[in-house]
Tab-separated table of C-alpha atoms in Angstrom:
chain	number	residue	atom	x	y	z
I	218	UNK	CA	35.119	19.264	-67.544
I	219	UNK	CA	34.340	22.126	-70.070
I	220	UNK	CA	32.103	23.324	-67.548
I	221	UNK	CA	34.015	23.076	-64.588
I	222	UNK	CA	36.717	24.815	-66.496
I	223	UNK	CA	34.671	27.703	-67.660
I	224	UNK	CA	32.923	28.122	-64.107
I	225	UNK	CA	36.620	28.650	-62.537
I	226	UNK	CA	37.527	31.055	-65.265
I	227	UNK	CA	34.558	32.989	-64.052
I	228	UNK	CA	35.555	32.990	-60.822
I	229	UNK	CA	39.083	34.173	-61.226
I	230	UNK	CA	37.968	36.395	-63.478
I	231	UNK	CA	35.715	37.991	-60.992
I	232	UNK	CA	38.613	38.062	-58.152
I	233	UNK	CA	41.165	39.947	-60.408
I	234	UNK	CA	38.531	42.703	-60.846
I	235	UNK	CA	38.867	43.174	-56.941
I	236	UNK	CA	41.394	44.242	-55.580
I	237	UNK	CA	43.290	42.251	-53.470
I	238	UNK	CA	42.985	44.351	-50.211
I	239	UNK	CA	39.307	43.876	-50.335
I	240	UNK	CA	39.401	40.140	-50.346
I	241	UNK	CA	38.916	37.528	-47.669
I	242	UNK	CA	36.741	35.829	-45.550
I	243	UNK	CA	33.962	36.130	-43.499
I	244	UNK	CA	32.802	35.466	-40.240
I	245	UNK	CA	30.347	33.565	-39.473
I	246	UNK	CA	27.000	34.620	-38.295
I	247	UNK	CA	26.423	35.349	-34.594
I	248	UNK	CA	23.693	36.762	-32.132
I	249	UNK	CA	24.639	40.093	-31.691
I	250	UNK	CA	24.752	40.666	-27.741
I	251	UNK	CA	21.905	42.512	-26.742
I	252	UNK	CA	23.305	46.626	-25.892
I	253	UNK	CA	22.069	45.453	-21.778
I	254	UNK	CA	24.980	42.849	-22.337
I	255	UNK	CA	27.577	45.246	-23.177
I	256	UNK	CA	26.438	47.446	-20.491
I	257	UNK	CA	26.495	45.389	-17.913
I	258	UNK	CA	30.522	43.807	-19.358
I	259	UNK	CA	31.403	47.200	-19.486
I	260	UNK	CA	30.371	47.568	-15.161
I	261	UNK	CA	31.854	44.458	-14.454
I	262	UNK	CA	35.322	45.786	-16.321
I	263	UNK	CA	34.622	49.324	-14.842
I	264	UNK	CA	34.315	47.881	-11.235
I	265	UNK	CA	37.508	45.675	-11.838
I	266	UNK	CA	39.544	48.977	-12.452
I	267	UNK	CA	38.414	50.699	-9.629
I	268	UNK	CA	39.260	48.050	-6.905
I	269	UNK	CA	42.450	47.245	-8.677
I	270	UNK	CA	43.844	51.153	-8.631
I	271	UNK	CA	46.619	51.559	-6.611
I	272	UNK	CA	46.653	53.867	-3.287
I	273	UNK	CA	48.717	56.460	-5.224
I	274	UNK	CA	46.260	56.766	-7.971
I	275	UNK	CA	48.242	54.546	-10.603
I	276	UNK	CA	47.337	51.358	-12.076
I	277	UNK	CA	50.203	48.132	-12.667
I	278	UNK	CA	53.048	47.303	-10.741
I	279	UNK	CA	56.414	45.401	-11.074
I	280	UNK	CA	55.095	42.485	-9.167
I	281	UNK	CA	54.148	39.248	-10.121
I	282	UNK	CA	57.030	37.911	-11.456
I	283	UNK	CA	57.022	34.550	-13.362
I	284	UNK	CA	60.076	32.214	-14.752
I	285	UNK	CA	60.535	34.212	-17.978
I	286	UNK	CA	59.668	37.806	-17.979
I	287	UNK	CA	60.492	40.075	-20.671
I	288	UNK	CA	63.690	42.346	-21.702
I	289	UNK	CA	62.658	44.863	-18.900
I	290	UNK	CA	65.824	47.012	-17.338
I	291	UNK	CA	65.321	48.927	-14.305
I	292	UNK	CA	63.845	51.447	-13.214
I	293	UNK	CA	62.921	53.121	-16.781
I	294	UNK	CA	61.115	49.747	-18.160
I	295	UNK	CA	58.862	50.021	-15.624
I	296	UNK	CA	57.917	53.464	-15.333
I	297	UNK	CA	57.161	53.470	-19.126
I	298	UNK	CA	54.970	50.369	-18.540
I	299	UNK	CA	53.375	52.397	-15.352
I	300	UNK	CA	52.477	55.195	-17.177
I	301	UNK	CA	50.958	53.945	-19.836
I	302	UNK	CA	49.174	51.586	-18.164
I	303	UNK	CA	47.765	54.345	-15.801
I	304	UNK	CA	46.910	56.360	-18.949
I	305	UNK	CA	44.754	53.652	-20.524
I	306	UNK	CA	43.297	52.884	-17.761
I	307	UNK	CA	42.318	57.064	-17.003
I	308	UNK	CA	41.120	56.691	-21.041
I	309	UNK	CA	38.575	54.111	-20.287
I	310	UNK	CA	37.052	55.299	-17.262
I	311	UNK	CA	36.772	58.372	-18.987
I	312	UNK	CA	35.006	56.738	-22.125
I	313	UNK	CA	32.736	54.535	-20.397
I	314	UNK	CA	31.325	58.000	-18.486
I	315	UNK	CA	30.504	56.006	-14.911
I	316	UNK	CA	30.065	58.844	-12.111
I	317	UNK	CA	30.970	56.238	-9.748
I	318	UNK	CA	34.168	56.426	-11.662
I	319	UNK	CA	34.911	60.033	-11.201
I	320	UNK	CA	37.513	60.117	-7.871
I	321	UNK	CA	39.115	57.184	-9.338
I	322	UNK	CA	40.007	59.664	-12.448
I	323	UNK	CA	41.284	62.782	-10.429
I	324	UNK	CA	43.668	60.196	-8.722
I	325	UNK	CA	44.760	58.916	-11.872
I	326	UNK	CA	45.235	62.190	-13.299
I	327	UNK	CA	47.424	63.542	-10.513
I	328	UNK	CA	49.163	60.430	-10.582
I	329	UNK	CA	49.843	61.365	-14.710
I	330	UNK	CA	50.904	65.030	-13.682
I	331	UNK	CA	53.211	63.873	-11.136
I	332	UNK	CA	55.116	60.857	-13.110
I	333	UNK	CA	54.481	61.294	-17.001
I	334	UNK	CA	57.360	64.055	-16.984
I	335	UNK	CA	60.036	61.943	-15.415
I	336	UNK	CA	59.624	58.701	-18.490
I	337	UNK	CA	62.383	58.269	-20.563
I	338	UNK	CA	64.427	55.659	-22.386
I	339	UNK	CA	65.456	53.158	-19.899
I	340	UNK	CA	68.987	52.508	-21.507
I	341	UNK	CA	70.548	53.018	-25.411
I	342	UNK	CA	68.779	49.762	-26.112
I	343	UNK	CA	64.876	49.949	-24.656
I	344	UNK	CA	62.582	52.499	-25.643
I	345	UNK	CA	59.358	51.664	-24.054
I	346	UNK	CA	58.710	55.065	-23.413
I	347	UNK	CA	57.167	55.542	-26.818
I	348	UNK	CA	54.281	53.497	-25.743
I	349	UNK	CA	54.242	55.730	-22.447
I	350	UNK	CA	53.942	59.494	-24.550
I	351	UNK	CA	51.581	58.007	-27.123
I	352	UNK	CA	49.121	56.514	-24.573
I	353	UNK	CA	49.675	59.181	-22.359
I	354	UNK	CA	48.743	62.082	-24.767
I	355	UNK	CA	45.425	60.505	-25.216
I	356	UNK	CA	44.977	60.558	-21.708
I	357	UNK	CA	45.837	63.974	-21.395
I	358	UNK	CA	43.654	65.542	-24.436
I	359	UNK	CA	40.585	63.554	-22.869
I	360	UNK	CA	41.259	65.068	-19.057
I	361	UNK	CA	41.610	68.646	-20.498
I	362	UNK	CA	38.413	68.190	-22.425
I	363	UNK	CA	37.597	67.360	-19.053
I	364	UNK	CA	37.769	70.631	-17.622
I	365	UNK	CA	36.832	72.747	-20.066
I	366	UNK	CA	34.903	74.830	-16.975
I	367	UNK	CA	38.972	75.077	-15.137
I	368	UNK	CA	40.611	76.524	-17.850
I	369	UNK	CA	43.801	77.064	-15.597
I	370	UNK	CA	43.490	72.889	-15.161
I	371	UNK	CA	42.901	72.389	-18.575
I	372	UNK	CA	46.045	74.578	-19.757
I	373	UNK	CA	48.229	72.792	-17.382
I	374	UNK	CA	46.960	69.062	-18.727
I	375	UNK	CA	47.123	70.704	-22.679
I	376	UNK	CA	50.696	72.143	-21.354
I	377	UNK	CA	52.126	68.615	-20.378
I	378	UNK	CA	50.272	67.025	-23.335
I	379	UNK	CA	52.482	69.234	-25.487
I	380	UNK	CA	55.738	68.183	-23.681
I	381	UNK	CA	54.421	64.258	-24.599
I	382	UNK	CA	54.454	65.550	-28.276
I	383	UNK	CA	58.309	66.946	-27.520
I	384	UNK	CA	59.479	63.362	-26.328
I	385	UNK	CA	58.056	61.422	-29.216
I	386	UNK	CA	59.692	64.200	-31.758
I	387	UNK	CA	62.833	63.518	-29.184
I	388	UNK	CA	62.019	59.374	-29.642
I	389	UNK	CA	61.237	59.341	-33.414
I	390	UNK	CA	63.837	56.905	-35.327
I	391	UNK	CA	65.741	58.045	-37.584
I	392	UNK	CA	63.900	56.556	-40.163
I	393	UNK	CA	60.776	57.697	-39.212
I	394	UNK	CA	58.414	56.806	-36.565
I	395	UNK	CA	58.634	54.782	-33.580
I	396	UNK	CA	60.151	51.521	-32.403
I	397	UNK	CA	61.059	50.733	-28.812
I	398	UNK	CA	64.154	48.374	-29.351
I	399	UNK	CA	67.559	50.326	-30.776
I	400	UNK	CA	69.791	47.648	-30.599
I	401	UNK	CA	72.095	48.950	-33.532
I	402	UNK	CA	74.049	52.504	-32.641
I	403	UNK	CA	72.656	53.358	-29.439
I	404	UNK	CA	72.586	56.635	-30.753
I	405	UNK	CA	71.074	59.877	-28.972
I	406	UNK	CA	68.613	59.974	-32.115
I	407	UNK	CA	67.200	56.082	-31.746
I	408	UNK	CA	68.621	54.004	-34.507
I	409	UNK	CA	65.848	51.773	-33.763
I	410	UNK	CA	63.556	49.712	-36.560
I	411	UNK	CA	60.202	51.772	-36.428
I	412	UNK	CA	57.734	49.231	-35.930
I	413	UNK	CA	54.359	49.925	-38.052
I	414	UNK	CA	51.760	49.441	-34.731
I	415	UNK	CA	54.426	51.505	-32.500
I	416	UNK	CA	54.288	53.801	-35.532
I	417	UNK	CA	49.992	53.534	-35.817
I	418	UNK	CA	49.292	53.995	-31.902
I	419	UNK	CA	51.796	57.230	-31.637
I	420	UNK	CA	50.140	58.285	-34.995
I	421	UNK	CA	46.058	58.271	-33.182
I	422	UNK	CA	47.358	59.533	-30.588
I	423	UNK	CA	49.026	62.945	-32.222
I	424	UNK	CA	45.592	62.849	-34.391
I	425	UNK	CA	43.870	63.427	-30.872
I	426	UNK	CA	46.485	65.762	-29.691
I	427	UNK	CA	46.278	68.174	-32.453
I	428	UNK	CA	42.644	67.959	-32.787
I	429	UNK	CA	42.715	69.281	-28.744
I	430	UNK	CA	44.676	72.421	-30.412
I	431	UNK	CA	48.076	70.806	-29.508
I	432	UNK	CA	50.641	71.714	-31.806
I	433	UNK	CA	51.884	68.735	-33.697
I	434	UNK	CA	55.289	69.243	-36.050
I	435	UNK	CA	53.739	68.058	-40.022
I	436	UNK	CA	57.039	66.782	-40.066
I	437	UNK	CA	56.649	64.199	-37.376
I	438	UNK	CA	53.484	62.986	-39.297
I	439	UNK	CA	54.810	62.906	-42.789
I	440	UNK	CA	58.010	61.112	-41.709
I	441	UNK	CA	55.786	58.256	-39.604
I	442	UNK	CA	53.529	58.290	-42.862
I	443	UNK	CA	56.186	57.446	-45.062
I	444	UNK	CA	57.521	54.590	-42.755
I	445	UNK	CA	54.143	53.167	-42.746
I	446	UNK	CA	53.503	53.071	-46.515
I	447	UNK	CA	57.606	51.653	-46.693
I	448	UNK	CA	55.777	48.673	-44.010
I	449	UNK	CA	52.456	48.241	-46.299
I	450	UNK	CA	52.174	45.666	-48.640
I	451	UNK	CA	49.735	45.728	-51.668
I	452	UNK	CA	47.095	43.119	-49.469
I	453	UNK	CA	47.399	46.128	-46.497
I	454	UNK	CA	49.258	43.730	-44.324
I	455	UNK	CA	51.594	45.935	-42.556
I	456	UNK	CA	54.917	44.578	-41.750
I	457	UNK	CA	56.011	43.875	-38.111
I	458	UNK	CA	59.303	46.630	-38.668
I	459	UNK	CA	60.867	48.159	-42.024
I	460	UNK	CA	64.017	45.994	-41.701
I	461	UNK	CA	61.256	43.385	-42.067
I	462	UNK	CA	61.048	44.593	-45.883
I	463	UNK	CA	64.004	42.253	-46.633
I	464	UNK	CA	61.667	39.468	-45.999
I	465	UNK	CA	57.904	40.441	-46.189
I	466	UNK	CA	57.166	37.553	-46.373
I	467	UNK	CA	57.715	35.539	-43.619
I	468	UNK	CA	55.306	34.333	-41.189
I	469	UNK	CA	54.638	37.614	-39.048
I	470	UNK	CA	54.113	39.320	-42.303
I	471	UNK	CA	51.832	37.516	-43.529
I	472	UNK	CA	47.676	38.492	-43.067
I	473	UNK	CA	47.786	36.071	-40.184
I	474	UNK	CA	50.251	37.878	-38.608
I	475	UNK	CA	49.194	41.178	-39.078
I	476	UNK	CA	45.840	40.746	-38.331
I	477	UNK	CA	45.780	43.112	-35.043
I	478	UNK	CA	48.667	45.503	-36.629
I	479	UNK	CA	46.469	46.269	-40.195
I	480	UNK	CA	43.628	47.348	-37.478
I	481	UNK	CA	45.907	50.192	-36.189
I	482	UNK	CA	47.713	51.074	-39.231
I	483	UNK	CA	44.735	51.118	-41.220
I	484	UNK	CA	42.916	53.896	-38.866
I	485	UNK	CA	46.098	55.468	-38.350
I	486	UNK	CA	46.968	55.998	-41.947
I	487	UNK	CA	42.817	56.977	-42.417
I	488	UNK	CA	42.965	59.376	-39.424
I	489	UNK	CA	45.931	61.710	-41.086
I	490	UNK	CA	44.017	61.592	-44.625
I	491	UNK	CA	45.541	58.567	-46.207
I	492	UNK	CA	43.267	57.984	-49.074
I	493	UNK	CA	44.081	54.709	-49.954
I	494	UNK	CA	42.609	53.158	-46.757
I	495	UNK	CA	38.926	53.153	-47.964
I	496	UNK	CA	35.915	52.294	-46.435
I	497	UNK	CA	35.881	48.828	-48.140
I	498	UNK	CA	39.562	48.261	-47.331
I	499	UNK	CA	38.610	48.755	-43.406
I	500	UNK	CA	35.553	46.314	-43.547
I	501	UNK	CA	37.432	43.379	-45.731
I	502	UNK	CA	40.241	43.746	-42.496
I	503	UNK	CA	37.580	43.793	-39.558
I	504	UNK	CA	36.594	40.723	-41.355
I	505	UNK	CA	38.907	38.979	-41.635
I	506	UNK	CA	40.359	39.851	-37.855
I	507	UNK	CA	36.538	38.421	-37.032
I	508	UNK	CA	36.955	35.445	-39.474
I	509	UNK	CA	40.464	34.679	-38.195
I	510	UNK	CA	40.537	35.700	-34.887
I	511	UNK	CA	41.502	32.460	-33.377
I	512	UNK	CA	44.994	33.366	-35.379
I	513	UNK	CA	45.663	35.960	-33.104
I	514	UNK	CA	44.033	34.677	-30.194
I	515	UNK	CA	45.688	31.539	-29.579
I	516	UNK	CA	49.092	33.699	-29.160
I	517	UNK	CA	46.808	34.953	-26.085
I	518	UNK	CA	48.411	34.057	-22.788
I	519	UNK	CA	51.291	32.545	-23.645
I	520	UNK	CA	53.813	33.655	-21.997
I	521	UNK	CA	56.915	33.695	-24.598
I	522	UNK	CA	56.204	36.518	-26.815
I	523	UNK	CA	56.195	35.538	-30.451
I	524	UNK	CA	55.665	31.624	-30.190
I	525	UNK	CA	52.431	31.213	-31.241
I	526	UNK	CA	51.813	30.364	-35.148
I	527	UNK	CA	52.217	33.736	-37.123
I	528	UNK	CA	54.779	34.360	-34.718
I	529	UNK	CA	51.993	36.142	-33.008
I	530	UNK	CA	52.546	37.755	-29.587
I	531	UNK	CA	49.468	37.479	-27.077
I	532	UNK	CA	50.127	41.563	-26.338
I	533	UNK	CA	48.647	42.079	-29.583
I	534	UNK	CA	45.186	40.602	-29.089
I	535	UNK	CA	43.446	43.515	-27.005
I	536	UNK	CA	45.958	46.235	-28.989
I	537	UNK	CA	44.593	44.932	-32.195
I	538	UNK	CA	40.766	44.869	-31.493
I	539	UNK	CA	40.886	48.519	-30.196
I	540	UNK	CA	42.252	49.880	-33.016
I	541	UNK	CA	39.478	47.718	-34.695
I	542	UNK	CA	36.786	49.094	-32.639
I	543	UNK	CA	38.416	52.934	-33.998
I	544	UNK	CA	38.268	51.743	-37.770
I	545	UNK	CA	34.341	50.779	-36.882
I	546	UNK	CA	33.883	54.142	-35.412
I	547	UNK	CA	35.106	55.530	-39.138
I	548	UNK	CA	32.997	53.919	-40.892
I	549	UNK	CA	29.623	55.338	-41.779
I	550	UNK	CA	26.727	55.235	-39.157
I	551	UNK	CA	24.762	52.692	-41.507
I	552	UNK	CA	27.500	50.032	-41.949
I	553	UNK	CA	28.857	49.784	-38.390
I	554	UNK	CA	26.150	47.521	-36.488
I	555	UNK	CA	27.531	44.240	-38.393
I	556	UNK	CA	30.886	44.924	-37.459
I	557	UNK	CA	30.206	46.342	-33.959
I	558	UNK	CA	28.141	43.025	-32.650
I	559	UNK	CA	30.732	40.628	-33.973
I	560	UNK	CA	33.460	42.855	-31.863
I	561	UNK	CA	31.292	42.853	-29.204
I	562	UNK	CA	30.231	38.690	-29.400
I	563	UNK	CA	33.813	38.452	-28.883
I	564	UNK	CA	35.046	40.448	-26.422
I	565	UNK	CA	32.201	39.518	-23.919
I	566	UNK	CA	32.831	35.763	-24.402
I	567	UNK	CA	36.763	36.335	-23.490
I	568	UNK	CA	36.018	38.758	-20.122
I	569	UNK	CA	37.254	37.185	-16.926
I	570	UNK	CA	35.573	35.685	-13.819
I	571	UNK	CA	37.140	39.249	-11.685
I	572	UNK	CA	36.036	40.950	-14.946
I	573	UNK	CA	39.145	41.705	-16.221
I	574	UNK	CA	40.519	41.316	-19.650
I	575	UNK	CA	44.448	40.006	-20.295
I	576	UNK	CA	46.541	38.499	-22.997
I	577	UNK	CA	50.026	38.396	-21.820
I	578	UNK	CA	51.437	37.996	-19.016
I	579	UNK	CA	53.478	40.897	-17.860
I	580	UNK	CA	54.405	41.706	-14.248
I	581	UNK	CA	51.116	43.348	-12.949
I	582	UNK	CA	50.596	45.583	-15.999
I	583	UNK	CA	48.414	43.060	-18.246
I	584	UNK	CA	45.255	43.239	-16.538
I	585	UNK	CA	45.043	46.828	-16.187
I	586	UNK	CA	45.941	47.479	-19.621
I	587	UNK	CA	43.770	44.342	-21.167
I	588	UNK	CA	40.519	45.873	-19.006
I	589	UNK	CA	41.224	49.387	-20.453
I	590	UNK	CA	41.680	48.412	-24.299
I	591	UNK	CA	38.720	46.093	-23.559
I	592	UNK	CA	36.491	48.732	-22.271
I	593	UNK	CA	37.316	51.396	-24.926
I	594	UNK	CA	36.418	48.662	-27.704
I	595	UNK	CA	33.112	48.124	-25.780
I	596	UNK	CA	32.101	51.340	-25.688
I	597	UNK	CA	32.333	51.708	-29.433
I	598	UNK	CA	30.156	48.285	-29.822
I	599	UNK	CA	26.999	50.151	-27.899
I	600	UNK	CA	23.972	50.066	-30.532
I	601	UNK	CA	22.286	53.147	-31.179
I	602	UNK	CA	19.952	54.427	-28.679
């Protein structure tokens, strides 16, 4: 017993002298897939994109329909869920560098030119247009990198870019960030919850735009910061909204919960020099989102948001591992094999028979936008030449 006793003293000695984001489990060892593997996943994914693009250039539709759909009111719902599905989709085929894929992406683009300006709020109470200026920036800063040989193109796509950056400073909560639910005051400035992975995504996505020479307010930064630390808890869980702080500790708010939401706000926080995220803060997370994963995946496909254990939504599955595949990409060249073939073991095993990707069912948006996260995480899982 003395033995025993001493033995667990040990042991929780050891664990206090760690700090408690850098604990957890770990996966278990896999095969890595081979980088022909990933290659050829990443055509199949590629070739579901381009037979799937609409005639007008877009990607996603309103269609498909099923018993319950989601708090959607027409027609602003859907255009934000059009255009940033389009723009994820124009990402990917831009990462994955495919010249079979290059008409596809000038029909996409004018397609972004012609529609991103008209996205707005669809009513006081939806905001899904945040999703639609964060993911569309991205887009943007990638086509005008593009065309560095047009400048007159690229101005025009760094332009409009800039104009995405206006609408999220016109979007931002008043506390700070970005949600896409206001269902308090309705007010012109959205009295809306900031959520931390609405927060995290717009947050990449003005770390792009400024690094393309955009000009991004420090304001607009510092605010989302703040909301984000306000969301953190000491573990790095992130919490699924701030007026979640009055109960951090329910079940979404716990590390099964936030498993795909401490990917983004992690590289987020990283990204816009957020020392506390460390290098062994972002590996202790991909593990335990590679440990874990079946927390977040069984929410995958069902089809009521928020039912699964965790309270896990399946529209956070894809979401969550490319913001994984970005904290990989920040981690130095030597560590990121480990962590690249488990993202990569798991991604190719969930890849459809049409070689799609999907995790929620929503209209005709959720293969598109599956495919494109998918592809982008790929990309970052190819092993050194």
């Amino acid at each position: 017993m003395k033995r025993r006793a001493l033995a667990l003293a040990i042991a929780l000695a050891g664990c206090a002298r760690v700090p408690l984001a850098e604990r957890g489990p770990k996966p278990n060892p896999i095969t890595p897939p081979a980088r022909e593997a990933i290659e050829r996943s990443i055509q199949r994914g590629v070739e579901f994109l381009l037979t799937t693009q609409n005639k007008d250039g877009s990607w996603g539709s309103a269609r498909r329909t099923k018993g319950l759909n989601i708090y959607a009111p027409v027609p602003g719902a859907h255009h934000a869920f059009h255009g940033a599905v389009t723009a994820l989709a124009v990402a990917a085929l831009m990462e994955t560098k495919g010249t079979q894929a290059s008409e596809a992406i000038d029909r996409g683009e004018a397609w972004l030119v012609a529609n991103l300006p008209r996205v707005r709020r669809a009513e006081p109470a939806a905001l899904y247009n945040c999703w639609t200026h964060a993911y569309g920036i991205q887009a943007l800063v990638r086509l005008a990198e593009r065309h560095t040989a047009d400048p007159p193109r690229r101005d025009r796509l760094l332009k409009l870019a800039q104009e995405q950056v206006h609408m999220l400073e016109r979007y931002e909560s008043v506390d700070g960030g970005w949600g896409y639910y206001d269902f308090g005051a309705h007010t012109q400035k959205p009295n809306s919850h900031p959520t931390s992975f609405t927060t995290a995504a717009a947050l990449v996505a003005l770390h792009e735009a400024r690094a393309a020479g955009v000009a991004v307010p420090d304001r607009l930064v510092e605010r989302a910061m703040a909301t984000m630390r306000r969301q953190r808890s000491p573990d790095f869980t992130y919490l699924y909204s701030e007026n979640h702080r009055w109960w951090p500790r329910a079940n979404i708010n716990l590390p099964g919960g936030s498993l795909g939401r401490s990917q983004a706000g992690n590289i987020a926080m990283r990204l816009w020099g957020d020392t506390a995220v460390t290098d062994a803060i972002l590996k202790a997370w991909l593990n335990r989102l590679f440990a874990r994963n079946d927390w977040l995946g069984i929410g995958a496909k069902r089809p009521i948001p928020h039912e699964a254990w965790f309270q896990v939504a399946g529209y956070f599955y894809y979401f969550g591992h490319y913001y994984a595949a970005l904290c990989i990409e920040a981690l130095p060249p030597g560590d990121r094999p480990y962590f690249q073939g488990h993202l990569a073991h798991i991604l190719l095993g969930r890849q459809e028979k049409d070689g799609s990707w999907w995790d929620y069912p929503l209209y005709d948006y959720h293969q598109p936008y599956g495919t494109a996260f998918a592809l982008m995480s790929l990309r970052r899982c190819l092993p050194a030449s």
